[in-house]
Short mmCIF file of C-alpha atoms in Angstrom, two decimals:
data_model
loop_
_atom_site.label_atom_id
_atom_site.label_comp_id
_atom_site.label_asym_id
_atom_site.label_seq_id
_atom_site.Cartn_x
_atom_site.Cartn_y
_atom_site.Cartn_z
CA MET A 29 -32.32 42.94 -16.99
CA GLY A 30 -33.62 39.54 -15.57
CA PRO A 31 -31.99 36.42 -14.48
CA GLY A 32 -30.45 34.95 -17.76
CA SER A 33 -30.73 37.37 -20.29
CA ARG A 34 -27.48 38.61 -22.57
CA LYS A 35 -26.18 41.67 -22.21
CA SER A 36 -26.26 44.11 -25.01
CA SER A 37 -23.15 45.81 -26.35
CA ALA A 38 -24.73 48.26 -28.46
CA SER A 39 -21.85 50.88 -27.90
CA SER A 40 -18.56 50.95 -26.90
CA ASN A 41 -17.00 52.29 -23.35
CA SER A 42 -15.84 55.75 -24.75
CA SER A 43 -19.67 56.26 -25.45
CA ILE A 44 -20.30 56.33 -21.61
CA LYS A 45 -18.17 59.37 -21.25
CA SER A 46 -20.93 61.59 -22.99
CA ARG A 47 -24.21 60.01 -21.14
CA GLY A 48 -22.11 60.96 -17.99
CA ILE A 49 -20.49 57.91 -16.62
CA ALA A 50 -16.94 58.36 -17.88
CA GLU A 51 -14.01 56.50 -18.54
CA ALA A 52 -11.47 55.67 -15.90
CA THR A 53 -8.77 57.94 -15.18
CA THR A 54 -6.03 55.37 -15.70
CA SER A 55 -4.10 55.38 -18.57
CA VAL A 56 -4.90 52.12 -20.80
CA PRO A 57 -2.81 52.05 -23.94
CA PRO A 58 -4.91 51.50 -26.92
CA PRO A 59 -5.64 47.71 -28.15
CA ILE A 60 -3.30 46.60 -30.94
CA VAL A 61 -4.96 46.68 -34.50
CA ALA A 62 -3.64 44.82 -37.18
CA SER A 63 -4.05 46.51 -40.58
CA THR A 64 -3.43 42.94 -42.50
CA PRO A 65 -3.47 39.73 -41.61
CA SER A 66 -0.63 38.48 -39.01
CA ILE A 67 1.20 34.84 -38.47
CA VAL A 68 0.95 33.72 -34.96
CA PRO A 69 1.79 30.46 -33.34
CA SER A 70 -1.40 28.40 -32.36
CA PRO A 71 -1.16 27.76 -28.76
CA SER A 72 -2.45 24.49 -28.70
CA THR A 73 -0.49 22.96 -32.25
CA GLY A 74 2.17 25.36 -32.18
CA THR A 75 2.06 25.98 -35.90
CA SER A 76 1.32 29.05 -37.59
CA VAL A 77 -2.03 30.21 -38.41
CA VAL A 78 -3.52 33.01 -39.57
CA ALA A 79 -5.11 35.79 -37.09
CA ALA A 80 -7.68 38.12 -38.82
CA PRO A 81 -7.17 41.54 -38.02
CA SER A 82 -9.52 42.13 -35.38
CA ARG A 83 -10.19 44.76 -31.91
CA ARG A 84 -10.82 41.93 -29.90
CA VAL A 85 -7.91 40.81 -27.66
CA ARG A 86 -8.16 37.27 -28.32
CA GLY A 87 -6.00 34.02 -28.57
CA PRO A 88 -2.04 34.49 -28.30
CA THR A 89 -2.52 38.43 -27.47
CA LEU A 90 -5.17 37.72 -24.51
CA GLY A 91 -4.05 39.58 -21.34
CA LYS A 92 -1.40 41.54 -23.28
CA ARG A 93 -3.31 45.10 -21.93
CA VAL A 94 -2.93 43.82 -18.40
CA ARG A 95 0.66 42.48 -18.34
CA ARG A 96 1.81 45.91 -19.72
CA LEU A 97 -0.25 47.39 -17.51
CA ILE A 98 1.57 45.37 -14.85
CA GLU A 99 5.05 46.06 -15.98
CA GLY A 100 4.35 49.76 -15.86
CA LYS A 101 3.84 49.54 -12.60
CA ASP A 102 7.10 47.80 -11.94
CA GLY A 103 5.06 44.24 -11.57
CA THR A 104 2.70 45.70 -8.79
CA ARG A 105 -0.50 43.64 -9.22
CA LEU A 106 -3.63 46.11 -9.97
CA ARG A 107 -5.98 47.13 -7.66
CA VAL A 108 -9.55 45.99 -7.41
CA TYR A 109 -11.73 46.29 -4.60
CA VAL A 110 -15.62 45.06 -3.47
CA THR A 111 -17.95 46.82 -0.91
CA GLN A 112 -20.88 45.39 0.98
CA GLU A 113 -23.39 47.53 -0.90
CA MET A 114 -21.76 45.95 -4.19
CA ARG A 115 -20.91 43.02 -3.68
CA THR A 116 -18.76 42.38 -7.07
CA PHE A 117 -15.67 43.63 -8.40
CA CYS A 118 -15.23 47.55 -8.50
CA GLY A 119 -13.32 50.16 -9.36
CA ALA A 120 -11.01 50.95 -13.09
CA ASN A 121 -10.30 47.18 -12.89
CA ALA A 122 -13.18 45.56 -12.66
CA THR A 123 -13.74 44.47 -16.26
CA LYS A 124 -10.22 43.69 -16.27
CA VAL A 125 -10.21 41.19 -13.32
CA ALA A 126 -13.40 39.66 -14.69
CA ASN A 127 -12.11 39.03 -18.16
CA GLU A 128 -8.90 37.43 -16.67
CA LEU A 129 -11.03 35.42 -14.34
CA GLY A 130 -13.05 34.26 -17.35
CA SER A 131 -9.99 33.99 -19.30
CA GLN A 132 -8.22 31.36 -16.58
CA ILE A 133 -11.76 29.60 -16.85
CA ARG A 134 -11.41 29.19 -20.38
CA ARG A 135 -8.04 27.86 -20.16
CA MET A 136 -8.00 25.64 -16.88
CA CYS A 137 -11.29 24.10 -17.31
CA ARG A 138 -11.19 23.37 -20.93
CA PRO A 139 -13.15 20.08 -22.20
CA THR A 140 -11.47 16.71 -22.48
CA ALA A 141 -12.36 13.85 -24.55
CA ASP A 142 -14.03 12.24 -21.58
CA SER A 143 -14.99 14.66 -19.08
CA PHE A 144 -16.48 18.43 -18.73
CA CYS A 145 -18.37 19.71 -15.56
CA HIS A 146 -21.76 21.06 -16.26
CA SER A 147 -20.90 24.09 -13.71
CA TRP A 148 -18.68 25.79 -12.09
CA LYS A 149 -20.00 24.61 -8.55
CA LEU A 150 -19.05 20.67 -9.52
CA LEU A 151 -15.61 21.61 -10.66
CA HIS A 152 -12.77 20.15 -8.03
CA ASP A 153 -11.76 22.46 -5.43
CA GLN A 154 -8.02 22.29 -6.28
CA VAL A 155 -9.26 23.66 -9.92
CA LYS A 156 -11.17 26.73 -8.32
CA ARG A 157 -8.43 27.45 -6.29
CA GLY A 158 -6.04 27.36 -9.09
CA VAL A 159 -8.10 29.70 -11.28
CA ILE A 160 -8.62 32.42 -8.53
CA GLN A 161 -5.00 31.94 -7.53
CA ALA A 162 -4.01 32.73 -11.39
CA VAL A 163 -6.06 36.02 -11.26
CA ARG A 164 -5.00 37.14 -7.93
CA ASP A 165 -1.12 36.68 -9.48
CA LYS A 166 -2.20 39.85 -11.50
CA PHE A 167 -4.88 41.60 -9.55
CA GLU A 168 -4.98 42.78 -5.68
CA VAL A 169 -8.72 42.05 -4.84
CA THR A 170 -9.51 43.54 -1.58
CA GLU A 171 -12.27 44.50 1.11
CA ASN A 172 -11.01 47.77 3.16
CA GLY A 173 -7.83 46.87 2.43
CA VAL A 174 -7.83 43.16 3.50
CA GLU A 175 -7.30 40.70 0.65
CA PHE A 176 -8.59 37.43 1.95
CA THR A 177 -12.49 38.18 3.54
CA PRO A 178 -15.44 35.98 3.15
CA LEU A 179 -17.23 38.89 0.54
CA VAL A 180 -13.93 38.46 -1.68
CA GLU A 181 -14.13 35.10 -1.46
CA GLU A 182 -18.04 35.10 -2.04
CA VAL A 183 -17.45 37.34 -5.27
CA PHE A 184 -14.72 35.55 -6.82
CA ASP A 185 -16.93 32.25 -6.34
CA ARG A 186 -20.11 33.73 -7.65
CA LYS A 187 -18.54 35.96 -10.89
CA ALA A 188 -16.89 32.54 -11.44
CA ASN A 189 -20.16 30.79 -11.75
CA LEU A 190 -22.03 33.40 -13.84
CA LEU A 191 -18.92 33.43 -16.40
CA TYR A 192 -18.68 29.21 -16.66
CA LYS A 193 -22.59 29.20 -17.21
CA ASP A 194 -22.05 32.19 -19.77
CA TRP A 195 -19.37 30.72 -21.37
CA LYS A 196 -21.33 26.68 -21.22
CA TRP A 197 -23.96 29.15 -22.92
CA ARG A 198 -21.81 30.32 -25.90
CA MET A 199 -20.55 27.14 -26.78
CA SER A 200 -24.07 25.54 -26.74
CA ASP A 201 -24.96 28.42 -28.80
CA HIS A 202 -22.49 27.91 -31.14
CA TYR A 203 -23.55 24.38 -31.80
CA GLU A 204 -27.14 25.25 -32.26
CA LYS A 205 -26.02 27.75 -35.03
CA THR A 206 -23.74 25.32 -36.85
CA ASN A 207 -26.17 22.48 -36.29
CA ASP A 208 -29.32 24.32 -37.98
CA HIS A 209 -27.13 25.64 -40.94
CA TYR A 210 -25.89 22.13 -41.61
CA GLU A 211 -29.57 20.65 -41.27
CA ARG A 212 -30.74 23.45 -43.79
CA THR A 213 -28.19 22.63 -46.18
CA LYS A 214 -25.99 19.28 -45.67
CA GLU A 215 -23.11 21.10 -46.60
CA ASP A 216 -19.44 18.70 -46.86
CA GLY A 217 -17.03 20.10 -43.74
CA LYS A 218 -19.92 22.01 -42.14
CA SER A 219 -21.47 19.47 -39.41
CA PRO A 220 -21.48 20.66 -35.93
CA TYR A 221 -18.82 18.04 -35.17
CA GLN A 222 -16.53 19.31 -37.68
CA LEU A 223 -16.62 23.23 -36.23
CA PRO A 224 -15.32 23.10 -32.56
CA PHE A 225 -16.37 26.21 -30.35
CA THR A 226 -12.42 27.51 -30.63
CA LYS A 227 -9.26 25.80 -31.68
CA ASP A 228 -8.53 25.58 -28.68
CA ILE A 229 -10.82 22.46 -28.37
CA SER A 230 -9.92 19.24 -29.89
CA PRO A 231 -12.01 17.31 -32.06
CA ASP A 232 -12.70 14.24 -29.34
CA ALA A 233 -13.48 17.13 -26.88
CA TRP A 234 -15.88 18.62 -29.14
CA LYS A 235 -17.74 15.12 -29.60
CA PHE A 236 -18.12 14.82 -25.68
CA MET A 237 -19.47 17.94 -25.08
CA ILE A 238 -22.41 17.59 -27.81
CA ASP A 239 -23.01 13.91 -26.96
CA HIS A 240 -22.97 14.33 -23.21
CA ILE A 241 -23.50 18.08 -22.53
CA PHE A 242 -25.61 19.30 -25.00
CA LYS A 243 -27.78 16.93 -25.81
CA ASP A 244 -27.96 15.69 -22.03
CA PRO A 245 -31.79 15.39 -21.05
CA ASP A 246 -31.19 17.11 -18.13
CA TRP A 247 -29.91 20.29 -19.05
CA GLN A 248 -32.43 20.90 -21.82
CA PRO A 249 -35.14 22.05 -19.35
CA ARG A 250 -32.90 24.26 -17.69
CA LYS A 251 -31.66 25.60 -20.66
CA LEU A 252 -35.06 26.68 -22.49
CA ALA A 253 -36.23 27.87 -19.61
CA GLY A 254 -33.23 30.43 -19.96
CA LYS A 255 -33.80 30.84 -23.49
CA LYS A 256 -37.36 31.87 -22.95
CA ASN A 257 -36.73 34.39 -20.23
CA ARG A 258 -34.06 35.91 -22.91
CA ASN A 259 -36.07 36.22 -25.47
CA HIS A 260 -39.94 37.01 -23.81
CA PRO A 261 -41.08 40.09 -22.25
CA VAL A 262 -41.00 39.54 -18.17
CA ASP A 263 -43.29 41.44 -15.97
CA GLY A 264 -44.31 43.49 -18.62
CA PHE A 265 -40.91 44.64 -19.59
CA SER A 266 -39.72 44.33 -23.45
CA VAL A 267 -36.67 42.27 -24.35
CA ALA A 268 -35.21 44.87 -25.94
CA SER A 269 -35.64 47.40 -22.62
CA ARG A 270 -34.20 45.03 -20.43
CA GLY A 271 -30.82 44.90 -22.39
CA HIS A 272 -28.37 47.62 -21.80
CA THR A 273 -25.54 49.45 -23.83
CA LEU A 274 -22.65 49.38 -21.22
CA GLY A 275 -20.73 46.37 -23.12
CA SER A 276 -18.56 44.20 -20.88
CA ARG A 277 -18.52 46.58 -18.11
CA SER A 278 -20.96 46.01 -15.14
CA PHE A 279 -23.10 48.82 -13.31
CA ALA A 280 -21.18 48.29 -10.13
CA ALA A 281 -17.70 49.16 -12.53
CA ALA A 282 -19.49 52.00 -14.14
CA ILE A 283 -20.98 53.87 -10.50
CA THR A 284 -17.41 53.09 -8.89
CA ILE A 285 -15.33 54.68 -11.42
CA GLU A 286 -17.57 57.82 -11.32
CA ALA A 287 -17.52 57.76 -7.81
CA ASP A 288 -13.93 57.61 -7.79
CA LYS A 289 -13.33 60.71 -9.44
CA PRO A 290 -11.81 63.61 -7.82
CA ASN A 291 -14.74 65.48 -6.59
CA GLY A 292 -17.19 62.71 -8.18
CA LYS A 293 -20.10 61.09 -6.64
CA VAL A 294 -22.25 58.08 -6.86
CA PRO A 295 -24.94 58.58 -9.47
CA ASP A 296 -28.48 58.12 -8.71
CA LEU A 297 -30.36 55.63 -10.08
CA CYS A 298 -32.18 57.59 -13.07
CA GLU A 299 -28.66 58.65 -14.05
CA VAL A 300 -27.10 55.11 -14.11
CA TYR A 301 -30.23 54.34 -16.14
CA GLN A 302 -29.91 56.70 -18.95
CA ALA A 303 -26.59 56.06 -19.09
CA SER A 304 -26.94 52.49 -19.44
CA HIS A 305 -29.97 52.42 -22.02
CA THR A 306 -29.33 54.95 -24.50
CA LEU A 307 -26.89 55.09 -27.66
CA LYS A 308 -23.76 57.29 -29.03
CA ASP A 309 -26.49 59.94 -30.75
CA GLY A 310 -28.62 59.97 -27.11
CA GLY A 311 -31.22 58.00 -28.53
CA TRP A 312 -33.20 55.01 -26.13
CA ILE A 313 -32.67 51.45 -27.07
CA ASP A 314 -36.49 51.16 -26.85
CA PRO A 315 -39.20 53.34 -26.26
CA GLN A 316 -40.41 51.59 -23.39
CA CYS A 317 -36.97 52.78 -21.81
CA ALA A 318 -37.87 56.71 -22.54
CA GLU A 319 -41.41 55.52 -20.48
CA ILE A 320 -39.69 54.48 -17.39
CA HIS A 321 -36.92 56.79 -16.94
CA ALA A 322 -39.50 59.53 -17.42
CA ARG A 323 -41.84 57.93 -14.66
CA MET A 324 -38.30 57.42 -12.10
CA VAL A 325 -37.30 61.22 -12.53
CA ALA A 326 -41.23 62.78 -12.04
CA ALA A 327 -41.36 59.94 -8.97
CA ARG A 328 -37.88 61.07 -7.73
CA ASP A 329 -38.44 65.01 -8.28
CA GLU A 330 -42.17 64.78 -6.85
CA ALA A 331 -40.98 63.01 -3.32
CA SER A 332 -38.16 65.25 -2.67
CA GLU A 333 -40.20 68.11 -3.03
CA ALA A 334 -42.35 66.58 -0.88
CA GLY A 335 -39.61 65.99 2.01
CA CYS A 336 -39.87 62.50 1.65
CA PRO A 337 -36.91 61.59 -1.05
CA LEU A 338 -37.13 57.65 -2.26
CA THR A 339 -34.60 55.69 -2.42
CA ASP A 340 -32.51 53.76 -5.41
CA GLU A 341 -34.17 50.83 -4.24
CA GLU A 342 -37.41 51.97 -3.71
CA LEU A 343 -37.30 53.86 -7.31
CA SER A 344 -36.24 50.39 -8.31
CA ARG A 345 -39.09 48.43 -6.98
CA ILE A 346 -41.47 50.80 -7.86
CA HIS A 347 -40.85 51.08 -11.95
CA LEU A 348 -38.42 48.29 -12.74
CA GLY A 349 -40.08 45.20 -10.51
CA GLU A 350 -38.86 43.63 -7.62
CA ALA A 351 -36.05 40.94 -8.20
CA LYS A 352 -35.44 38.42 -5.32
CA TYR A 353 -31.76 38.37 -5.03
CA TYR A 354 -30.39 41.73 -6.53
CA ILE A 355 -32.04 45.57 -7.20
CA ARG A 356 -32.96 45.68 -10.89
CA GLY A 357 -31.02 48.41 -12.70
CA PHE A 358 -27.90 48.08 -10.99
CA GLY A 359 -27.03 45.00 -12.37
CA VAL A 360 -26.21 41.30 -10.26
CA GLY A 361 -24.21 41.97 -6.93
CA PRO A 362 -26.25 44.74 -4.79
CA ARG A 363 -29.06 42.71 -2.80
CA PRO A 364 -32.01 44.51 -1.73
CA SER A 365 -32.62 45.32 1.84
CA SER A 366 -35.39 42.73 1.84
CA PHE A 367 -33.09 40.18 1.40
CA SER A 368 -31.06 41.17 4.28
CA SER A 369 -34.64 41.44 6.27
CA ARG A 370 -35.09 38.17 5.19
CA SER A 371 -31.59 36.82 5.93
CA SER A 372 -31.65 38.42 9.61
CA SER A 373 -35.89 37.02 9.89
CA ASN A 374 -34.29 33.47 8.89
CA SER A 375 -31.24 34.08 11.61
CA SER A 376 -33.95 35.45 13.94
CA ASN A 377 -36.07 32.50 13.09
CA LEU A 378 -33.28 29.70 13.44
CA GLU A 379 -32.10 31.32 16.77
CA LEU A 380 -35.93 31.10 17.93
CA GLN A 381 -36.21 27.40 17.22
CA LYS A 382 -33.29 26.95 18.87
CA VAL A 383 -34.24 28.42 21.99
CA GLN A 384 -37.88 26.71 21.41
CA SER A 385 -36.00 23.39 21.33
CA GLU A 386 -33.82 24.05 24.38
CA LEU A 387 -36.83 25.13 26.21
CA GLU A 388 -38.55 21.84 24.83
CA LEU A 389 -35.87 19.81 26.22
CA LEU A 390 -35.43 21.43 29.63
CA ARG A 391 -39.28 21.03 29.74
CA GLU A 392 -39.18 17.40 29.42
CA ASP A 393 -36.60 16.95 31.46
CA ARG A 394 -38.22 18.66 34.53
CA GLN A 395 -40.98 16.31 33.32
CA ARG A 396 -39.22 13.42 33.43
CA GLU A 397 -37.55 14.51 36.96
CA ARG A 398 -40.94 15.29 38.25
CA GLU A 399 -42.39 12.20 36.93
CA GLU A 400 -39.08 10.32 38.77
CA ASN A 401 -39.51 12.26 42.30
CA GLU A 402 -43.39 11.18 42.10
CA LYS A 403 -42.75 7.73 42.03
CA ARG A 404 -39.86 7.77 44.45
CA TRP A 405 -42.28 9.81 46.69
CA GLU A 406 -44.64 7.28 46.07
CA GLU A 407 -42.50 4.59 46.81
CA GLU A 408 -41.15 6.39 50.05
CA GLU A 409 -44.60 6.40 50.80
CA ARG A 410 -45.58 2.79 50.37
CA LYS A 411 -42.22 2.05 52.39
CA GLN A 412 -43.97 4.21 54.88
CA ARG A 413 -47.14 2.51 55.03
CA GLU A 414 -45.96 -0.42 55.35
CA ARG A 415 -43.36 0.33 58.34
CA GLU A 416 -46.59 1.65 59.74
CA GLU A 417 -48.56 -1.45 59.39
CA GLN A 418 -45.70 -3.59 60.52
CA GLN A 419 -45.20 -0.80 63.48
CA ARG A 420 -49.38 -1.09 63.98
CA GLN A 421 -49.10 -4.84 63.22
CA ARG A 422 -46.61 -5.31 66.63
CA ASP A 423 -48.19 -2.83 68.52
CA GLU A 424 -51.17 -4.84 68.26
CA GLU A 425 -49.39 -8.20 69.26
CA LEU A 426 -47.46 -6.33 72.16
CA ARG A 427 -51.07 -5.55 73.17
CA GLU A 428 -52.71 -8.72 72.52
CA LEU A 429 -49.62 -10.12 74.33
CA ARG A 430 -50.17 -7.86 77.39
CA LEU A 431 -53.82 -8.35 77.59
CA ARG A 432 -52.63 -12.12 77.90
CA ASP A 433 -50.71 -11.53 80.06
CA GLU A 434 -52.65 -9.29 82.44
CA GLN A 435 -55.66 -12.13 82.08
CA ARG A 436 -53.11 -15.20 83.05
CA GLN A 437 -52.13 -13.00 85.71
CA ARG A 438 -55.48 -12.57 87.18
CA GLU A 439 -56.50 -16.20 86.40
CA PHE A 440 -53.51 -16.76 88.63
CA ASP A 441 -54.26 -14.61 91.00
CA GLU A 442 -57.82 -15.71 91.33
CA LEU A 443 -56.76 -19.27 91.72
CA LYS A 444 -54.10 -18.66 94.16
CA ALA A 445 -56.79 -16.60 96.54
CA MET A 446 -59.01 -19.39 96.23
CA MET A 447 -56.09 -21.86 97.72
CA MET A 448 -55.31 -19.34 100.28
CA ARG A 449 -58.95 -19.53 101.40
CA HIS A 450 -59.09 -23.34 101.27
CA MET A 451 -55.91 -23.79 103.14
CA HIS A 452 -57.37 -21.47 105.46
CA GLY A 453 -60.53 -23.13 106.23
CA ARG A 454 -58.79 -26.44 106.17
CA ASP A 455 -56.51 -24.81 109.25
CA ASN A 456 -59.65 -23.72 111.15
CA VAL A 457 -61.28 -27.51 110.89
CA ARG A 458 -58.18 -28.91 112.26
CA SER A 459 -57.68 -26.23 115.36
CA MET A 460 -61.37 -27.44 116.25
#
């Protein structure tokens, strides 16, 4: 089922028994069915309103079954678990915790006369924590027996985001239907502004939703893209074939319920696909589903006989097509191994880039240090040359001084010798 497609509830959960994925072994009392309209207090005004007979647990009786189960266990919270493989709520109470999460979102995030967040991610953290804590007061959601783990928080946040988006879509769909009817008939009292999605939403809040949310031009492209994805074939698969018959129960819940039974086993993709795409009478929801299932079974058996069995993910990629963030045929939750490989590859690339950046910085430091050393060496050589030149000049001056002294000494000696000769000649004359 492609992103944005609506879940089909063509059969009840009891029909799953006949198709291989049985109901949970937990004893759950049947829903209360009123044979005649009953008078119940309105949660918003406190006045009495008429509640129509329905098997859906909504309004004042919302959450009554969960409260009964908790009371039957002496106030112990209902257990739900998550796994790294499924990455969503698992077990017999998976649907209940998802329903409770949606109920708390609709209760705590209700639109007002001047505000409504476009998505779960834009809500204030305090509101999101309050919603999740209200669910945790009734359910113990754990991973390997530990309640507060990053995976549990991720599952809560992801599921809440999907439920919030679905709630907003259903309000928008209600507005479009009432608006289309009013545009065709102009019937008094049928204006979309006069028909809020639920009685808990005030007329002013509903007017704000229409004027600022449903008519928001920034939201229209995303809304049209989702509608196109829901109403048009994707990757060669018809719209009907992309639906399923599990109703509100997720694929992960149906799979893990079967696996948690005594001597139970995890059904393979072929079994899951058949159980989730057939009706009560065993017929397929679309002829294309029968063709896809036949090809999957043939490929599985042929690969097993050849000694190279295919994994469920490989079967899904071959016969249902590839998806980026989930494995088709297993619903939202399990991630393809290629996603983990890409994540690991991205982490490796980031680590490599970090190392390369550090090496580049080290290279630049060494280059800068080398340049500084070269400058220092050149300066030292220049000073050394200057010192040598100065020493050479001093030596030259000393040599010149010695030469002058020697020249003067010779001149002095010659002058002295000449005087001695002169004096000696004068003495000879006198003696004569």
